[in-house]
PDB file of C-alpha atoms in Angstrom:
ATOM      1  CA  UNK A   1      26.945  28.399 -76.942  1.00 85.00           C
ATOM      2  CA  UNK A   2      28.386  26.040 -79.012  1.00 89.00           C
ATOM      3  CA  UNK A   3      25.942  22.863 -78.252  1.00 90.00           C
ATOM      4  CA  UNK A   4      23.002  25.382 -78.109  1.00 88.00           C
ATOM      5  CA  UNK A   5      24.076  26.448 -81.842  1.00 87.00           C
ATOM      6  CA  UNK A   6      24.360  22.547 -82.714  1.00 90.00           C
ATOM      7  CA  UNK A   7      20.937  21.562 -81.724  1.00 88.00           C
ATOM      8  CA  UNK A   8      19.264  24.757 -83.379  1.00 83.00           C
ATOM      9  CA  UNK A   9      21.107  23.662 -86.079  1.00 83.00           C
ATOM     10  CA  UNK A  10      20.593  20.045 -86.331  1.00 86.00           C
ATOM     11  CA  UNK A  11      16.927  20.828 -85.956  1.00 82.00           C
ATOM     12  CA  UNK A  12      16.527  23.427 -88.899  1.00 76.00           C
ATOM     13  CA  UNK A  13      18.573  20.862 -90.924  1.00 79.00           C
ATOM     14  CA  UNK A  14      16.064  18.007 -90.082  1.00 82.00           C
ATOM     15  CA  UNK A  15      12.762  19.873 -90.516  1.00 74.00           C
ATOM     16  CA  UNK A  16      14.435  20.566 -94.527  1.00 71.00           C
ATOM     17  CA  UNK A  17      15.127  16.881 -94.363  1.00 79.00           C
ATOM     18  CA  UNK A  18      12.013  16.142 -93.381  1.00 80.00           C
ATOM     19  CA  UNK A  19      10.218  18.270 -96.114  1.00 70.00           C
ATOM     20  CA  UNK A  20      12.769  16.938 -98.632  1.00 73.00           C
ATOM     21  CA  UNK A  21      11.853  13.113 -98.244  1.00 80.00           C
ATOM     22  CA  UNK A  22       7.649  13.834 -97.972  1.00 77.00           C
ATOM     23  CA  UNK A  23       8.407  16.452-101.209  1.00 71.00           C
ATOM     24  CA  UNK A  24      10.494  13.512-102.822  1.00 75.00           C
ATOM     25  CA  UNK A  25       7.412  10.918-101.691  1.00 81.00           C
ATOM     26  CA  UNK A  26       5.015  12.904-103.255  1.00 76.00           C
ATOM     27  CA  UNK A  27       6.894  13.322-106.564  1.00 73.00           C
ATOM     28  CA  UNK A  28       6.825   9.841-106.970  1.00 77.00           C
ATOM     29  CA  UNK A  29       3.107   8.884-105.906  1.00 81.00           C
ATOM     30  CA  UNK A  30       2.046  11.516-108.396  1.00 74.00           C
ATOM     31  CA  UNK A  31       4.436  10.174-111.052  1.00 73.00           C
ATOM     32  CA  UNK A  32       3.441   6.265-110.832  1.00 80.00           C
ATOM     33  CA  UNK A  33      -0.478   7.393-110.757  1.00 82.00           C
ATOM     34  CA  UNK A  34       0.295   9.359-113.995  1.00 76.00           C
ATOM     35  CA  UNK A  35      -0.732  12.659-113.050  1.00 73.00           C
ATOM     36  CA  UNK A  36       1.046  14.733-114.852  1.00 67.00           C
ATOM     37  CA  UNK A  37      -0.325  13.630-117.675  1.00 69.00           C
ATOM     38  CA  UNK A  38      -3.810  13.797-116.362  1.00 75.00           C
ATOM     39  CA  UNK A  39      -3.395  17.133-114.908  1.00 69.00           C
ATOM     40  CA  UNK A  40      -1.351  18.677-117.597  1.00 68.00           C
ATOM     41  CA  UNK A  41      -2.947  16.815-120.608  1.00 68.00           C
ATOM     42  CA  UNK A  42      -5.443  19.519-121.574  1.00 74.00           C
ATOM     43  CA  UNK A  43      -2.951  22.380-121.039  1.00 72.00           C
ATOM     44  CA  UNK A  44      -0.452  20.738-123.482  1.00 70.00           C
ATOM     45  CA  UNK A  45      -3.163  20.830-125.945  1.00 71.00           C
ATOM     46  CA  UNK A  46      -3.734  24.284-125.688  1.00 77.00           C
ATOM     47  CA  UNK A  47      -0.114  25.449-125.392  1.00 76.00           C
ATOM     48  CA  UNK A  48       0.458  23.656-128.657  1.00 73.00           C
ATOM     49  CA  UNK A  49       4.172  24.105-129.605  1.00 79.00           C
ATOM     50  CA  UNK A  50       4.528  27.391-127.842  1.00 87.00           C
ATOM     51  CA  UNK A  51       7.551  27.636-125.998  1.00 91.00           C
ATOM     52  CA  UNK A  52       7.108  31.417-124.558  1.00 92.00           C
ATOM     53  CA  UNK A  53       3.523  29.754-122.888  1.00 91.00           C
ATOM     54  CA  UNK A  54       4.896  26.974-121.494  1.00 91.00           C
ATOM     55  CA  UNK A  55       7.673  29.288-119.815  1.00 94.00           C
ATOM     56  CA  UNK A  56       5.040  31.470-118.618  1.00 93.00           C
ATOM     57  CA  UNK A  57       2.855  28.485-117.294  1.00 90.00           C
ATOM     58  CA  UNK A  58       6.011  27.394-115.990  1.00 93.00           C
ATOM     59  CA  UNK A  59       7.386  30.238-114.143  1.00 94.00           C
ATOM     60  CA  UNK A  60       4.093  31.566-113.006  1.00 91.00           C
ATOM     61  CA  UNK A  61       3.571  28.143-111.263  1.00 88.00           C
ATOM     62  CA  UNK A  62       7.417  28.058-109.304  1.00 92.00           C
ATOM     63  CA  UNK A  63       6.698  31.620-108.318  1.00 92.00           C
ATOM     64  CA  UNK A  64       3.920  30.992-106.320  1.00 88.00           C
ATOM     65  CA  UNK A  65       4.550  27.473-105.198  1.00 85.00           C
ATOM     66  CA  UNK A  66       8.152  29.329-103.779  1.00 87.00           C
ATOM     67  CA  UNK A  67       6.391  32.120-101.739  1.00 86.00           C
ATOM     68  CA  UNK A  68       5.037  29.523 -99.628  1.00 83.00           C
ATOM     69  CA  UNK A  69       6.971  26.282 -99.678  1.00 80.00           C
ATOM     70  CA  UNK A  70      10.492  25.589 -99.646  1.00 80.00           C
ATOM     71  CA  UNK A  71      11.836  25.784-102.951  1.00 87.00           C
ATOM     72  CA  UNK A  72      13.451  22.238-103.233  1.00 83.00           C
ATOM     73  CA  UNK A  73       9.960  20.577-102.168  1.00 80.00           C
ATOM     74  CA  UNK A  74       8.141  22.593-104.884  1.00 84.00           C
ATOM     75  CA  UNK A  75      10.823  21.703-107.309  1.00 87.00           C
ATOM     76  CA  UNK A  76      10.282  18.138-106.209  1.00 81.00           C
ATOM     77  CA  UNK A  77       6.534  18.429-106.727  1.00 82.00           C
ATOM     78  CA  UNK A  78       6.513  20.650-110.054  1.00 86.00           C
ATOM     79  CA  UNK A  79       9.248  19.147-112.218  1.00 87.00           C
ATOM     80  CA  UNK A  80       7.805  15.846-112.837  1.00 81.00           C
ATOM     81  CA  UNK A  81       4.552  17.496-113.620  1.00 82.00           C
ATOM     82  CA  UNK A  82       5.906  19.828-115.823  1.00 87.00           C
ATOM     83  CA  UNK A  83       7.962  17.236-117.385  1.00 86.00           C
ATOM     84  CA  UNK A  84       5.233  16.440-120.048  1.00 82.00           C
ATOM     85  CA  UNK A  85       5.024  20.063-121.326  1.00 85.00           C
ATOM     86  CA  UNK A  86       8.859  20.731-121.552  1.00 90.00           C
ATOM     87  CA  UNK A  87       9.115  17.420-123.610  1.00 88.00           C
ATOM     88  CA  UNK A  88       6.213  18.775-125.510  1.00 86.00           C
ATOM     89  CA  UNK A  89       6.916  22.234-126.922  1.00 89.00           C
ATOM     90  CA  UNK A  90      10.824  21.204-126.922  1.00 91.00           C
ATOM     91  CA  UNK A  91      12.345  23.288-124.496  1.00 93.00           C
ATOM     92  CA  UNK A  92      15.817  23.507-123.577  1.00 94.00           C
ATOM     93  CA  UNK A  93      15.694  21.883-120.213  1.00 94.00           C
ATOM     94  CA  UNK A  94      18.767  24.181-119.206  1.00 93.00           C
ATOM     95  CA  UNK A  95      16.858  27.394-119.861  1.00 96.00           C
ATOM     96  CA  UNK A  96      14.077  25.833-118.192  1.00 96.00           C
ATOM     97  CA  UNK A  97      16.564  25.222-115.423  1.00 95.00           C
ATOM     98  CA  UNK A  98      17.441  29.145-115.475  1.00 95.00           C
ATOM     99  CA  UNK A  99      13.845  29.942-115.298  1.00 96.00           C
ATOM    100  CA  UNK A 100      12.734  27.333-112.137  1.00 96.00           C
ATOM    101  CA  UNK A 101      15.993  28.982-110.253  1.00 95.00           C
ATOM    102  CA  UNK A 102      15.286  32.381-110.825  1.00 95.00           C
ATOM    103  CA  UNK A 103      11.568  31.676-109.841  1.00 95.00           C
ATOM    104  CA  UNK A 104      12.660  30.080-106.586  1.00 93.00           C
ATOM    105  CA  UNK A 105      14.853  32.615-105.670  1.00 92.00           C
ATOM    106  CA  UNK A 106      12.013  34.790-105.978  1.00 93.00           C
ATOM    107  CA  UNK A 107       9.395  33.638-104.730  1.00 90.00           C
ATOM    108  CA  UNK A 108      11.303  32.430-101.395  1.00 87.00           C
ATOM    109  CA  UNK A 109      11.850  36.396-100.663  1.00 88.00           C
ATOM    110  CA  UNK A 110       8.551  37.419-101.643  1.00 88.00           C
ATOM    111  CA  UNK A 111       5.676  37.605 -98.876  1.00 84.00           C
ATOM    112  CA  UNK A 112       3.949  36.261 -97.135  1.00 81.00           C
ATOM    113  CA  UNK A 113       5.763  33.303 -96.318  1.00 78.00           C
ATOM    114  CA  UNK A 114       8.920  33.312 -98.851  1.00 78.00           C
ATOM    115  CA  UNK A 115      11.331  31.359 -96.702  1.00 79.00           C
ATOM    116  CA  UNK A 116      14.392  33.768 -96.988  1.00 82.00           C
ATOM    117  CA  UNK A 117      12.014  36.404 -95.293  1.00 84.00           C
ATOM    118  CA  UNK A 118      12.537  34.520 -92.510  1.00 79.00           C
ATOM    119  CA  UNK A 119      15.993  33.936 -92.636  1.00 79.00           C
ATOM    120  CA  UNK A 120      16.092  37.781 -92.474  1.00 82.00           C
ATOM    121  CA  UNK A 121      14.351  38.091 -90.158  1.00 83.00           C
ATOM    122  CA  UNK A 122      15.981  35.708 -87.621  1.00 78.00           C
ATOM    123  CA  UNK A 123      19.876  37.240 -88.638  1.00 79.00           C
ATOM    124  CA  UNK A 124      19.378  40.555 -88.740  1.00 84.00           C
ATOM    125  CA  UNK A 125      16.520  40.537 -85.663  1.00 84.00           C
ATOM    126  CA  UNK A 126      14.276  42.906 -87.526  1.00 88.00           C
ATOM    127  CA  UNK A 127      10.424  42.308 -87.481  1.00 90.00           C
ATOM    128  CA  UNK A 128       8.914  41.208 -90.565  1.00 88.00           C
ATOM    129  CA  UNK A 129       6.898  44.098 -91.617  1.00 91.00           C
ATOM    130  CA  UNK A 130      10.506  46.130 -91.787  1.00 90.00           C
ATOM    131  CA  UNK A 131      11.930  43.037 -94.390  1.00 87.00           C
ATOM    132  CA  UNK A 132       9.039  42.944 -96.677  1.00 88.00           C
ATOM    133  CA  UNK A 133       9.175  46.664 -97.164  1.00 89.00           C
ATOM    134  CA  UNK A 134      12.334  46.424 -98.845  1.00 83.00           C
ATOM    135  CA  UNK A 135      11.165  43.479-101.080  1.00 87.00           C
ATOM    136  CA  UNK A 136       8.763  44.699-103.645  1.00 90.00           C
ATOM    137  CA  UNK A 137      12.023  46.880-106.398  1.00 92.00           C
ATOM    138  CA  UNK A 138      13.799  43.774-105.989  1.00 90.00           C
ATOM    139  CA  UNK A 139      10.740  41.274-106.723  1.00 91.00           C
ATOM    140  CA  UNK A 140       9.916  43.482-109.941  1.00 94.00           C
ATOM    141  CA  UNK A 141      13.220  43.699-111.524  1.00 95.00           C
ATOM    142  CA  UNK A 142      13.640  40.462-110.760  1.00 94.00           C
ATOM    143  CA  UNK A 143      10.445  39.536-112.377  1.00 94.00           C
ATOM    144  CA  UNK A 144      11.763  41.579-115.252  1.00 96.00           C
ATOM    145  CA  UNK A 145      14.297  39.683-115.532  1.00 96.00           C
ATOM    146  CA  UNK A 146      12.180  36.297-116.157  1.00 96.00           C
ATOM    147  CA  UNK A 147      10.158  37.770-118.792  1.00 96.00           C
ATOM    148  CA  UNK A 148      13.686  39.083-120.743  1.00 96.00           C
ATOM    149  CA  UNK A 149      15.013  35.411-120.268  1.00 95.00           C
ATOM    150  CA  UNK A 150      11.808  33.579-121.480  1.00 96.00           C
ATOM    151  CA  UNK A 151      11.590  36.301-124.203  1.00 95.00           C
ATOM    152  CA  UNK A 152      15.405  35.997-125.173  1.00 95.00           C
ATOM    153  CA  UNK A 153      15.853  32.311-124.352  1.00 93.00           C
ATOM    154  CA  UNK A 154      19.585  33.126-125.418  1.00 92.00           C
ATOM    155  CA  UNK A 155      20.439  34.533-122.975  1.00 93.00           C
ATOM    156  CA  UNK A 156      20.608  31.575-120.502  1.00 91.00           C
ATOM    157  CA  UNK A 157      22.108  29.408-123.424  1.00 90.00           C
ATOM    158  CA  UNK A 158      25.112  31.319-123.982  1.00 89.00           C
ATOM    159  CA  UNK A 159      27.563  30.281-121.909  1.00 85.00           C
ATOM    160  CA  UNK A 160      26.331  26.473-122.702  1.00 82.00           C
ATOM    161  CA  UNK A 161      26.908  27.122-126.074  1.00 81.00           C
ATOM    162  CA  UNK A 162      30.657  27.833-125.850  1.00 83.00           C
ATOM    163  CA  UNK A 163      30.546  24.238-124.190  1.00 78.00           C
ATOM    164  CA  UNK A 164      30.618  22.867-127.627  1.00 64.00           C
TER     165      UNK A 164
END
């Protein structure tokens, strides 16, 4: 089994590579055209200096680019274009950190194509409709959880701030 196991592997591995390097393309076509700034230009007007927006804007935007793409490609795509708006309203880029993680850890186990769904799936062998069921407590508290931290931005900083 062991060579079986290798190939399986060293194909899953090269598909993420794969999306990894055309996410990582992307990134940087849309950051030498300037899009960010074109796409994001008239929201930083209107968010003005409001940090809670921007979080929401922010979060809102990994959630649902998570449910269906691999996290580390969205994050590859989003960041730069969110870049503008963080440096905008002043945000703590570690809290934004805590909120893009949180948002990718959701939205890759919420349906309908949340790639640890189908991890699931393929370890424990059951069909998908019996994994999503289970989903939907964990999703809200979860989502709970983002609004406390972009309410209570605090919360993420705290162990930072023993740092020094």
């Amino acid at each position: 089994d062991l060579g079986s196991l290798a190939l399986s592997t060293g194909m899953i591995t090269a598909v993420v590579f794969i999306l990894v390097a055309v996410g990582a393309a992307f990134s940087q076509a849309l950051g030498t055209a300037g899009i960010p700034e074109q796409l994001l230009g008239p929201t930083i007007e209107r968010v003005g200096d409001s940090q809670t927006l921007a979080l929401l804007l922010i979060a809102v935007a990994f959630f649902i680019g998570c449910m269906f793409v691999d996290p580390i490609v969205v994050i590859l795509i989003l960041v730069p274009i969110f870049k503008p708006l963080i440096q905008a309203t002043g945000l703590d880029p570690i809290h934004v950190g805590v909120i893009v993680t949180l948002q990718a850890a959701i939205g890759s186990a919420t349906p309908p194509f949340g790639c640890d769904i189908f991890t699931a799936i393929a370890v424990f062998r059951r069909p998908y409709m019996d994994v999503i069921r289970g989903t939907p407590p964990f999703v809200f508290i979860l989502l709970l959880a983002t609004v406390i931290l972009i309410m209570f931005p605090q919360i993420s900083l705290f162990l930072p701030s023993l740092g020094g």
